[in-house]
Amino acid sequence: MLPAERKRRIVELVTGKDGQSVEALAEDLGFSKATIRRDLQELEERGRIERSHGGAVPVTSVGHEQAYGQKEVQNLKEKRAIAERAIEEITDGEVVFFDAGTTTMQVATQAPKDGSMLAVTNSPRLAVELGKEENDVKLTGGTLRRRTRSLVGPTAESFLERTNFDLLFLGANAIDHETGLTTPNEEEARVKELMVERASRVVLVADASKIGERSFVSFARLDDVDLFVTAGGIPAEAREWFEAAEVPVVEARS
C-alpha cells in the first residue's frame, strides 16, 4: 500500500468508526504503530483528522454526527443533573413531549411514572422508559434513524402537525447565538421544528459542550426557548446570548 493510500484509509477508518486507536489502525492496515503515529501527525496538520489520546477522532465539522452509543456515555454526570432540575417543570395533567436524545433520555428516566402526565416522544427507547409503571405514552411513528434512534419522516411530521403539547423537553446538537439551535440531519431538523411550533412551553436541555457549536441545519432560534437547563459550566458570553433573547438559564449542579 502506497503512503497516500494508507493515509486515505486512515481517514476513512477514523471517520467511519468515529475514532480509532493507534493500535487498531496498525492492526487493520498492517503497519507499525510508529508509522501510523507519523501519518496521524501529518493528517492532523492537514486538517483531515484530530489527534486524541492514543489515537484520532474525526475532524469537527458542521455535518459530523456522533452515534447514539457514543453520546450516551458522554457527560453523563451533567446530563443527570440537568434531568433532575428539568423534571421540576412538569405539572400534573400535562401533555409532555420528550425529544429523542441522550440528555432527554435522562429526563425521561427521572420523570414521574405515576400516570400524572401523558408522555409523547419520537424515540422508541424513551417510550419504553416513559411507559414504565402507570404512564400512558404515545409515539409519533415514522422511520427510525439508526444513528440517533429517533423517528423521522412524513409519518412523524404528520403526527406533529395535528397535535399540541403543554411542555417540550428539547435537545440540540449545537447552540450558537447566530445560528440558534442546530442539528446535522435535515429530517431531524424538520421534526424538531414542528415540536417547537406545537409546544406551549419549550425547555431546552443540553450540557455546556453544545454551547458555541454549529451544526448543519437550524431548527429554532434562541428566543423560541422558554427555559434553558444546562450543566458543565456555561460561558458568560453564552449567558448574555440568552439574556438578550429573554430566556432564563438554569445551571444544574452535577
PDB file of C-alpha atoms in Angstrom:
ATOM      1  CA  MET A   1       0.000   0.000   0.000  1.00  0.00           C
ATOM      2  CA  LEU A   2       1.406   3.378  -1.018  1.00  0.00           C
ATOM      3  CA  PRO A   3       1.680   6.094   1.678  1.00  0.00           C
ATOM      4  CA  ALA A   4      -1.068   8.212   0.070  1.00  0.00           C
ATOM      5  CA  GLU A   5      -3.456   5.243   0.006  1.00  0.00           C
ATOM      6  CA  ARG A   6      -2.601   4.348   3.607  1.00  0.00           C
ATOM      7  CA  LYS A   7      -3.394   7.887   4.775  1.00  0.00           C
ATOM      8  CA  ARG A   8      -6.662   7.889   2.834  1.00  0.00           C
ATOM      9  CA  ARG A   9      -7.635   4.633   4.543  1.00  0.00           C
ATOM     10  CA  ILE A  10      -6.728   6.073   7.947  1.00  0.00           C
ATOM     11  CA  VAL A  11      -9.107   8.998   7.375  1.00  0.00           C
ATOM     12  CA  GLU A  12     -11.846   6.588   6.235  1.00  0.00           C
ATOM     13  CA  LEU A  13     -11.423   4.353   9.289  1.00  0.00           C
ATOM     14  CA  VAL A  14     -11.271   7.213  11.770  1.00  0.00           C
ATOM     15  CA  THR A  15     -14.322   8.903  10.248  1.00  0.00           C
ATOM     16  CA  GLY A  16     -16.353   5.742   9.709  1.00  0.00           C
ATOM     17  CA  LYS A  17     -15.845   4.489  13.255  1.00  0.00           C
ATOM     18  CA  ASP A  18     -15.973   7.907  14.981  1.00  0.00           C
ATOM     19  CA  GLY A  19     -12.403   7.472  16.172  1.00  0.00           C
ATOM     20  CA  GLN A  20      -9.715   4.803  16.201  1.00  0.00           C
ATOM     21  CA  SER A  21      -6.743   3.959  18.372  1.00  0.00           C
ATOM     22  CA  VAL A  22      -3.208   3.752  17.018  1.00  0.00           C
ATOM     23  CA  GLU A  23      -3.174   0.046  17.858  1.00  0.00           C
ATOM     24  CA  ALA A  24      -6.387  -0.643  15.941  1.00  0.00           C
ATOM     25  CA  LEU A  25      -5.196   1.285  12.896  1.00  0.00           C
ATOM     26  CA  ALA A  26      -1.845  -0.506  12.903  1.00  0.00           C
ATOM     27  CA  GLU A  27      -3.588  -3.881  13.077  1.00  0.00           C
ATOM     28  CA  ASP A  28      -6.193  -3.044  10.402  1.00  0.00           C
ATOM     29  CA  LEU A  29      -3.645  -1.648   7.956  1.00  0.00           C
ATOM     30  CA  GLY A  30      -0.689  -3.900   8.702  1.00  0.00           C
ATOM     31  CA  PHE A  31       1.806  -1.153   9.523  1.00  0.00           C
ATOM     32  CA  SER A  32       3.814  -0.332  12.622  1.00  0.00           C
ATOM     33  CA  LYS A  33       2.409   1.949  15.311  1.00  0.00           C
ATOM     34  CA  ALA A  34       5.322   4.344  14.677  1.00  0.00           C
ATOM     35  CA  THR A  35       4.273   4.673  11.026  1.00  0.00           C
ATOM     36  CA  ILE A  36       0.647   5.242  11.997  1.00  0.00           C
ATOM     37  CA  ARG A  37       1.614   7.915  14.526  1.00  0.00           C
ATOM     38  CA  ARG A  38       3.620   9.770  11.856  1.00  0.00           C
ATOM     39  CA  ASP A  39       0.676   9.557   9.479  1.00  0.00           C
ATOM     40  CA  LEU A  40      -1.701  10.868  12.129  1.00  0.00           C
ATOM     41  CA  GLN A  41       0.600  13.790  12.810  1.00  0.00           C
ATOM     42  CA  GLU A  42       0.679  14.703   9.125  1.00  0.00           C
ATOM     43  CA  LEU A  43      -3.089  14.240   8.710  1.00  0.00           C
ATOM     44  CA  GLU A  44      -3.765  16.482  11.685  1.00  0.00           C
ATOM     45  CA  GLU A  45      -1.511  19.177  10.236  1.00  0.00           C
ATOM     46  CA  ARG A  46      -3.522  18.937   7.001  1.00  0.00           C
ATOM     47  CA  GLY A  47      -6.800  19.234   8.896  1.00  0.00           C
ATOM     48  CA  ARG A  48      -8.031  15.744   7.958  1.00  0.00           C
ATOM     49  CA  ILE A  49      -8.322  14.291  11.486  1.00  0.00           C
ATOM     50  CA  GLU A  50      -7.866  15.392  15.099  1.00  0.00           C
ATOM     51  CA  ARG A  51      -5.403  13.633  17.400  1.00  0.00           C
ATOM     52  CA  SER A  52      -6.719  12.192  20.645  1.00  0.00           C
ATOM     53  CA  HIS A  53      -5.069  10.330  23.497  1.00  0.00           C
ATOM     54  CA  GLY A  54      -3.810   7.111  21.917  1.00  0.00           C
ATOM     55  CA  GLY A  55      -5.409   7.641  18.524  1.00  0.00           C
ATOM     56  CA  ALA A  56      -7.520  10.003  16.428  1.00  0.00           C
ATOM     57  CA  VAL A  57     -11.086  11.249  16.035  1.00  0.00           C
ATOM     58  CA  PRO A  58     -12.894  12.764  13.043  1.00  0.00           C
ATOM     59  CA  VAL A  59     -12.245  16.425  12.443  1.00  0.00           C
ATOM     60  CA  THR A  60     -15.047  18.560  13.821  1.00  0.00           C
ATOM     61  CA  SER A  61     -17.432  19.809  11.121  1.00  0.00           C
ATOM     62  CA  VAL A  62     -20.993  21.072  10.893  1.00  0.00           C
ATOM     63  CA  GLY A  63     -22.025  17.796   9.263  1.00  0.00           C
ATOM     64  CA  HIS A  64     -20.430  15.478  11.798  1.00  0.00           C
ATOM     65  CA  GLU A  65     -22.835  13.399  13.847  1.00  0.00           C
ATOM     66  CA  GLN A  66     -21.823  11.022  16.604  1.00  0.00           C
ATOM     67  CA  ALA A  67     -23.593   7.704  17.017  1.00  0.00           C
ATOM     68  CA  TYR A  68     -26.138   7.338  19.836  1.00  0.00           C
ATOM     69  CA  GLY A  69     -23.940   4.863  21.723  1.00  0.00           C
ATOM     70  CA  GLN A  70     -21.086   7.358  21.857  1.00  0.00           C
ATOM     71  CA  LYS A  71     -23.221  10.245  23.073  1.00  0.00           C
ATOM     72  CA  GLU A  72     -24.917   8.021  25.630  1.00  0.00           C
ATOM     73  CA  VAL A  73     -21.791   7.820  27.804  1.00  0.00           C
ATOM     74  CA  GLN A  74     -20.531  11.365  27.320  1.00  0.00           C
ATOM     75  CA  ASN A  75     -21.036  13.979  30.072  1.00  0.00           C
ATOM     76  CA  LEU A  76     -23.357  11.582  31.877  1.00  0.00           C
ATOM     77  CA  LYS A  77     -22.981  13.318  35.244  1.00  0.00           C
ATOM     78  CA  GLU A  78     -24.027  16.634  33.709  1.00  0.00           C
ATOM     79  CA  LYS A  79     -26.974  15.059  31.868  1.00  0.00           C
ATOM     80  CA  ARG A  80     -28.289  13.521  35.066  1.00  0.00           C
ATOM     81  CA  ALA A  81     -28.012  16.864  36.863  1.00  0.00           C
ATOM     82  CA  ILE A  82     -29.883  18.569  34.030  1.00  0.00           C
ATOM     83  CA  ALA A  83     -32.621  15.942  34.207  1.00  0.00           C
ATOM     84  CA  GLU A  84     -33.019  16.297  37.969  1.00  0.00           C
ATOM     85  CA  ARG A  85     -33.704  20.025  37.537  1.00  0.00           C
ATOM     86  CA  ALA A  86     -35.718  19.744  34.316  1.00  0.00           C
ATOM     87  CA  ILE A  87     -38.403  17.450  35.704  1.00  0.00           C
ATOM     88  CA  GLU A  88     -39.379  20.205  38.146  1.00  0.00           C
ATOM     89  CA  GLU A  89     -41.058  21.852  35.147  1.00  0.00           C
ATOM     90  CA  ILE A  90     -43.643  19.043  34.782  1.00  0.00           C
ATOM     91  CA  THR A  91     -47.129  19.757  36.129  1.00  0.00           C
ATOM     92  CA  ASP A  92     -49.794  17.113  36.768  1.00  0.00           C
ATOM     93  CA  GLY A  93     -52.177  16.567  33.885  1.00  0.00           C
ATOM     94  CA  GLU A  94     -49.885  17.941  31.186  1.00  0.00           C
ATOM     95  CA  VAL A  95     -49.122  16.502  27.771  1.00  0.00           C
ATOM     96  CA  VAL A  96     -45.321  16.377  27.726  1.00  0.00           C
ATOM     97  CA  PHE A  97     -43.214  15.756  24.616  1.00  0.00           C
ATOM     98  CA  PHE A  98     -39.765  14.225  25.068  1.00  0.00           C
ATOM     99  CA  ASP A  99     -37.440  14.799  22.106  1.00  0.00           C
ATOM    100  CA  ALA A 100     -35.198  11.890  21.134  1.00  0.00           C
ATOM    101  CA  GLY A 101     -31.670  12.104  22.538  1.00  0.00           C
ATOM    102  CA  THR A 102     -29.348  11.059  25.319  1.00  0.00           C
ATOM    103  CA  THR A 103     -29.990  14.060  27.572  1.00  0.00           C
ATOM    104  CA  THR A 104     -33.752  13.731  27.152  1.00  0.00           C
ATOM    105  CA  MET A 105     -33.350  10.026  27.965  1.00  0.00           C
ATOM    106  CA  GLN A 106     -32.048  11.079  31.370  1.00  0.00           C
ATOM    107  CA  VAL A 107     -35.040  13.407  31.752  1.00  0.00           C
ATOM    108  CA  ALA A 108     -37.362  10.516  30.855  1.00  0.00           C
ATOM    109  CA  THR A 109     -35.614   8.277  33.392  1.00  0.00           C
ATOM    110  CA  GLN A 110     -36.258  10.749  36.207  1.00  0.00           C
ATOM    111  CA  ALA A 111     -39.727  11.872  35.070  1.00  0.00           C
ATOM    112  CA  PRO A 112     -42.816  10.821  37.072  1.00  0.00           C
ATOM    113  CA  LYS A 113     -44.133   7.335  36.262  1.00  0.00           C
ATOM    114  CA  ASP A 114     -47.367   7.641  38.257  1.00  0.00           C
ATOM    115  CA  GLY A 115     -49.685   8.378  35.347  1.00  0.00           C
ATOM    116  CA  SER A 116     -49.876  12.092  36.159  1.00  0.00           C
ATOM    117  CA  MET A 117     -48.911  13.110  32.607  1.00  0.00           C
ATOM    118  CA  LEU A 118     -49.406  11.940  29.040  1.00  0.00           C
ATOM    119  CA  ALA A 119     -45.940  11.380  27.569  1.00  0.00           C
ATOM    120  CA  VAL A 120     -45.260  11.740  23.845  1.00  0.00           C
ATOM    121  CA  THR A 121     -41.968  11.040  22.076  1.00  0.00           C
ATOM    122  CA  ASN A 122     -40.302  10.347  18.761  1.00  0.00           C
ATOM    123  CA  SER A 123     -37.952   7.822  20.371  1.00  0.00           C
ATOM    124  CA  PRO A 124     -38.805   4.130  20.869  1.00  0.00           C
ATOM    125  CA  ARG A 125     -36.117   3.955  23.566  1.00  0.00           C
ATOM    126  CA  LEU A 126     -37.624   6.835  25.510  1.00  0.00           C
ATOM    127  CA  ALA A 127     -41.109   5.356  25.031  1.00  0.00           C
ATOM    128  CA  VAL A 128     -40.045   2.176  26.847  1.00  0.00           C
ATOM    129  CA  GLU A 129     -38.599   4.191  29.728  1.00  0.00           C
ATOM    130  CA  LEU A 130     -41.559   6.573  29.941  1.00  0.00           C
ATOM    131  CA  GLY A 131     -44.046   3.694  29.778  1.00  0.00           C
ATOM    132  CA  LYS A 132     -42.874   2.091  32.998  1.00  0.00           C
ATOM    133  CA  GLU A 133     -45.418   1.793  35.810  1.00  0.00           C
ATOM    134  CA  GLU A 134     -48.549   3.917  35.205  1.00  0.00           C
ATOM    135  CA  ASN A 135     -47.756   6.320  32.367  1.00  0.00           C
ATOM    136  CA  ASP A 136     -49.559   6.381  29.041  1.00  0.00           C
ATOM    137  CA  VAL A 137     -47.194   7.026  26.128  1.00  0.00           C
ATOM    138  CA  LYS A 138     -47.761   7.974  22.506  1.00  0.00           C
ATOM    139  CA  LEU A 139     -45.161   7.566  19.743  1.00  0.00           C
ATOM    140  CA  THR A 140     -45.095   9.806  16.687  1.00  0.00           C
ATOM    141  CA  GLY A 141     -44.485   6.901  14.328  1.00  0.00           C
ATOM    142  CA  GLY A 142     -42.151   7.340  11.387  1.00  0.00           C
ATOM    143  CA  THR A 143     -38.901   5.960  10.043  1.00  0.00           C
ATOM    144  CA  LEU A 144     -36.216   5.015  12.569  1.00  0.00           C
ATOM    145  CA  ARG A 145     -32.863   6.735  12.074  1.00  0.00           C
ATOM    146  CA  ARG A 146     -30.403   4.139  13.324  1.00  0.00           C
ATOM    147  CA  ARG A 147     -27.687   6.669  14.114  1.00  0.00           C
ATOM    148  CA  THR A 148     -29.821   8.609  16.613  1.00  0.00           C
ATOM    149  CA  ARG A 149     -32.608   6.057  17.324  1.00  0.00           C
ATOM    150  CA  SER A 150     -35.196   8.737  16.522  1.00  0.00           C
ATOM    151  CA  LEU A 151     -38.342   8.619  14.387  1.00  0.00           C
ATOM    152  CA  VAL A 152     -38.429  10.993  11.415  1.00  0.00           C
ATOM    153  CA  GLY A 153     -40.103  11.392   8.040  1.00  0.00           C
ATOM    154  CA  PRO A 154     -43.642  12.131   6.755  1.00  0.00           C
ATOM    155  CA  THR A 155     -45.475   9.978   9.322  1.00  0.00           C
ATOM    156  CA  ALA A 156     -43.744  11.686  12.256  1.00  0.00           C
ATOM    157  CA  GLU A 157     -44.295  15.098  10.672  1.00  0.00           C
ATOM    158  CA  SER A 158     -47.995  14.400  10.076  1.00  0.00           C
ATOM    159  CA  PHE A 159     -48.453  13.398  13.728  1.00  0.00           C
ATOM    160  CA  LEU A 160     -46.787  16.585  14.917  1.00  0.00           C
ATOM    161  CA  GLU A 161     -48.781  18.806  12.562  1.00  0.00           C
ATOM    162  CA  ARG A 162     -52.069  17.736  14.193  1.00  0.00           C
ATOM    163  CA  THR A 163     -51.112  17.524  17.877  1.00  0.00           C
ATOM    164  CA  ASN A 164     -50.340  20.014  20.651  1.00  0.00           C
ATOM    165  CA  PHE A 165     -48.220  19.785  23.819  1.00  0.00           C
ATOM    166  CA  ASP A 166     -48.087  21.663  27.089  1.00  0.00           C
ATOM    167  CA  LEU A 167     -44.370  21.114  27.547  1.00  0.00           C
ATOM    168  CA  LEU A 168     -41.454  20.073  25.340  1.00  0.00           C
ATOM    169  CA  PHE A 169     -38.089  18.829  26.533  1.00  0.00           C
ATOM    170  CA  LEU A 170     -35.892  19.671  23.560  1.00  0.00           C
ATOM    171  CA  GLY A 171     -32.357  18.561  22.728  1.00  0.00           C
ATOM    172  CA  ALA A 172     -29.844  20.124  20.314  1.00  0.00           C
ATOM    173  CA  ASN A 173     -26.527  19.112  18.813  1.00  0.00           C
ATOM    174  CA  ALA A 174     -25.256  22.676  18.824  1.00  0.00           C
ATOM    175  CA  ILE A 175     -26.212  26.078  20.260  1.00  0.00           C
ATOM    176  CA  ASP A 176     -24.978  29.389  18.868  1.00  0.00           C
ATOM    177  CA  HIS A 177     -26.212  32.969  19.086  1.00  0.00           C
ATOM    178  CA  GLU A 178     -26.235  33.455  15.290  1.00  0.00           C
ATOM    179  CA  THR A 179     -27.419  30.075  14.010  1.00  0.00           C
ATOM    180  CA  GLY A 180     -29.623  29.242  17.002  1.00  0.00           C
ATOM    181  CA  LEU A 181     -30.264  25.549  17.653  1.00  0.00           C
ATOM    182  CA  THR A 182     -28.874  23.205  15.013  1.00  0.00           C
ATOM    183  CA  THR A 183     -28.585  19.505  14.164  1.00  0.00           C
ATOM    184  CA  PRO A 184     -26.715  17.574  11.422  1.00  0.00           C
ATOM    185  CA  ASN A 185     -29.726  15.954   9.719  1.00  0.00           C
ATOM    186  CA  GLU A 186     -32.450  17.723   7.711  1.00  0.00           C
ATOM    187  CA  GLU A 187     -35.207  15.232   8.576  1.00  0.00           C
ATOM    188  CA  GLU A 188     -34.470  15.519  12.276  1.00  0.00           C
ATOM    189  CA  ALA A 189     -34.386  19.304  11.989  1.00  0.00           C
ATOM    190  CA  ARG A 190     -37.885  19.348  10.480  1.00  0.00           C
ATOM    191  CA  VAL A 191     -39.282  17.122  13.244  1.00  0.00           C
ATOM    192  CA  LYS A 192     -37.676  19.316  15.920  1.00  0.00           C
ATOM    193  CA  GLU A 193     -39.020  22.448  14.231  1.00  0.00           C
ATOM    194  CA  LEU A 194     -42.558  21.048  14.402  1.00  0.00           C
ATOM    195  CA  MET A 195     -42.118  20.055  18.067  1.00  0.00           C
ATOM    196  CA  VAL A 196     -41.236  23.647  18.901  1.00  0.00           C
ATOM    197  CA  GLU A 197     -44.179  25.028  16.905  1.00  0.00           C
ATOM    198  CA  ARG A 198     -46.696  22.766  18.645  1.00  0.00           C
ATOM    199  CA  ALA A 199     -45.484  23.176  22.240  1.00  0.00           C
ATOM    200  CA  SER A 200     -46.830  25.832  24.611  1.00  0.00           C
ATOM    201  CA  ARG A 201     -43.573  25.787  26.578  1.00  0.00           C
ATOM    202  CA  VAL A 202     -40.104  24.738  25.407  1.00  0.00           C
ATOM    203  CA  VAL A 203     -37.392  23.642  27.856  1.00  0.00           C
ATOM    204  CA  LEU A 204     -34.012  23.221  26.178  1.00  0.00           C
ATOM    205  CA  VAL A 205     -31.865  20.578  27.901  1.00  0.00           C
ATOM    206  CA  ALA A 206     -28.211  20.472  26.842  1.00  0.00           C
ATOM    207  CA  ASP A 207     -24.839  20.381  28.577  1.00  0.00           C
ATOM    208  CA  ALA A 208     -22.273  23.121  28.120  1.00  0.00           C
ATOM    209  CA  SER A 209     -20.285  21.188  25.475  1.00  0.00           C
ATOM    210  CA  LYS A 210     -23.010  22.100  22.924  1.00  0.00           C
ATOM    211  CA  ILE A 211     -22.649  25.851  23.506  1.00  0.00           C
ATOM    212  CA  GLY A 212     -20.802  27.840  20.856  1.00  0.00           C
ATOM    213  CA  GLU A 213     -21.017  24.984  18.364  1.00  0.00           C
ATOM    214  CA  ARG A 214     -22.741  24.944  14.972  1.00  0.00           C
ATOM    215  CA  SER A 215     -24.259  22.061  13.063  1.00  0.00           C
ATOM    216  CA  PHE A 216     -25.688  21.704   9.563  1.00  0.00           C
ATOM    217  CA  VAL A 217     -29.389  22.636   9.848  1.00  0.00           C
ATOM    218  CA  SER A 218     -31.081  25.259  12.039  1.00  0.00           C
ATOM    219  CA  PHE A 219     -34.437  24.327  13.567  1.00  0.00           C
ATOM    220  CA  ALA A 220     -35.125  27.020  16.178  1.00  0.00           C
ATOM    221  CA  ARG A 221     -33.992  30.439  17.369  1.00  0.00           C
ATOM    222  CA  LEU A 222     -32.815  31.078  20.909  1.00  0.00           C
ATOM    223  CA  ASP A 223     -35.959  33.104  21.602  1.00  0.00           C
ATOM    224  CA  ASP A 224     -38.105  30.065  20.716  1.00  0.00           C
ATOM    225  CA  VAL A 225     -36.932  28.609  24.046  1.00  0.00           C
ATOM    226  CA  ASP A 226     -38.731  29.391  27.323  1.00  0.00           C
ATOM    227  CA  LEU A 227     -36.112  27.918  29.683  1.00  0.00           C
ATOM    228  CA  PHE A 228     -32.578  26.594  29.195  1.00  0.00           C
ATOM    229  CA  VAL A 229     -31.408  23.967  31.693  1.00  0.00           C
ATOM    230  CA  THR A 230     -27.708  23.184  31.370  1.00  0.00           C
ATOM    231  CA  ALA A 231     -24.679  21.934  33.334  1.00  0.00           C
ATOM    232  CA  GLY A 232     -20.927  21.820  32.979  1.00  0.00           C
ATOM    233  CA  GLY A 233     -20.018  25.493  33.120  1.00  0.00           C
ATOM    234  CA  ILE A 234     -21.885  27.833  30.778  1.00  0.00           C
ATOM    235  CA  PRO A 235     -19.628  30.645  29.486  1.00  0.00           C
ATOM    236  CA  ALA A 236     -20.522  34.201  30.481  1.00  0.00           C
ATOM    237  CA  GLU A 237     -20.839  35.106  26.802  1.00  0.00           C
ATOM    238  CA  ALA A 238     -23.491  32.429  26.301  1.00  0.00           C
ATOM    239  CA  ARG A 239     -25.468  33.716  29.279  1.00  0.00           C
ATOM    240  CA  GLU A 240     -25.530  37.084  27.541  1.00  0.00           C
ATOM    241  CA  TRP A 241     -26.958  35.489  24.369  1.00  0.00           C
ATOM    242  CA  PHE A 242     -29.866  34.037  26.316  1.00  0.00           C
ATOM    243  CA  GLU A 243     -30.368  37.192  28.359  1.00  0.00           C
ATOM    244  CA  ALA A 244     -30.662  39.150  25.105  1.00  0.00           C
ATOM    245  CA  ALA A 245     -33.274  36.623  23.933  1.00  0.00           C
ATOM    246  CA  GLU A 246     -35.062  36.930  27.327  1.00  0.00           C
ATOM    247  CA  VAL A 247     -34.578  33.223  28.058  1.00  0.00           C
ATOM    248  CA  PRO A 248     -33.886  32.244  31.687  1.00  0.00           C
ATOM    249  CA  VAL A 249     -30.854  29.985  32.169  1.00  0.00           C
ATOM    250  CA  VAL A 250     -30.593  27.465  34.995  1.00  0.00           C
ATOM    251  CA  GLU A 251     -27.243  25.777  35.556  1.00  0.00           C
ATOM    252  CA  ALA A 252     -27.766  22.477  37.364  1.00  0.00           C
ATOM    253  CA  ARG A 253     -25.007  21.402  39.723  1.00  0.00           C
ATOM    254  CA  SER A 254     -23.526  17.999  38.855  1.00  0.00           C
TER     255      SER A 254
END
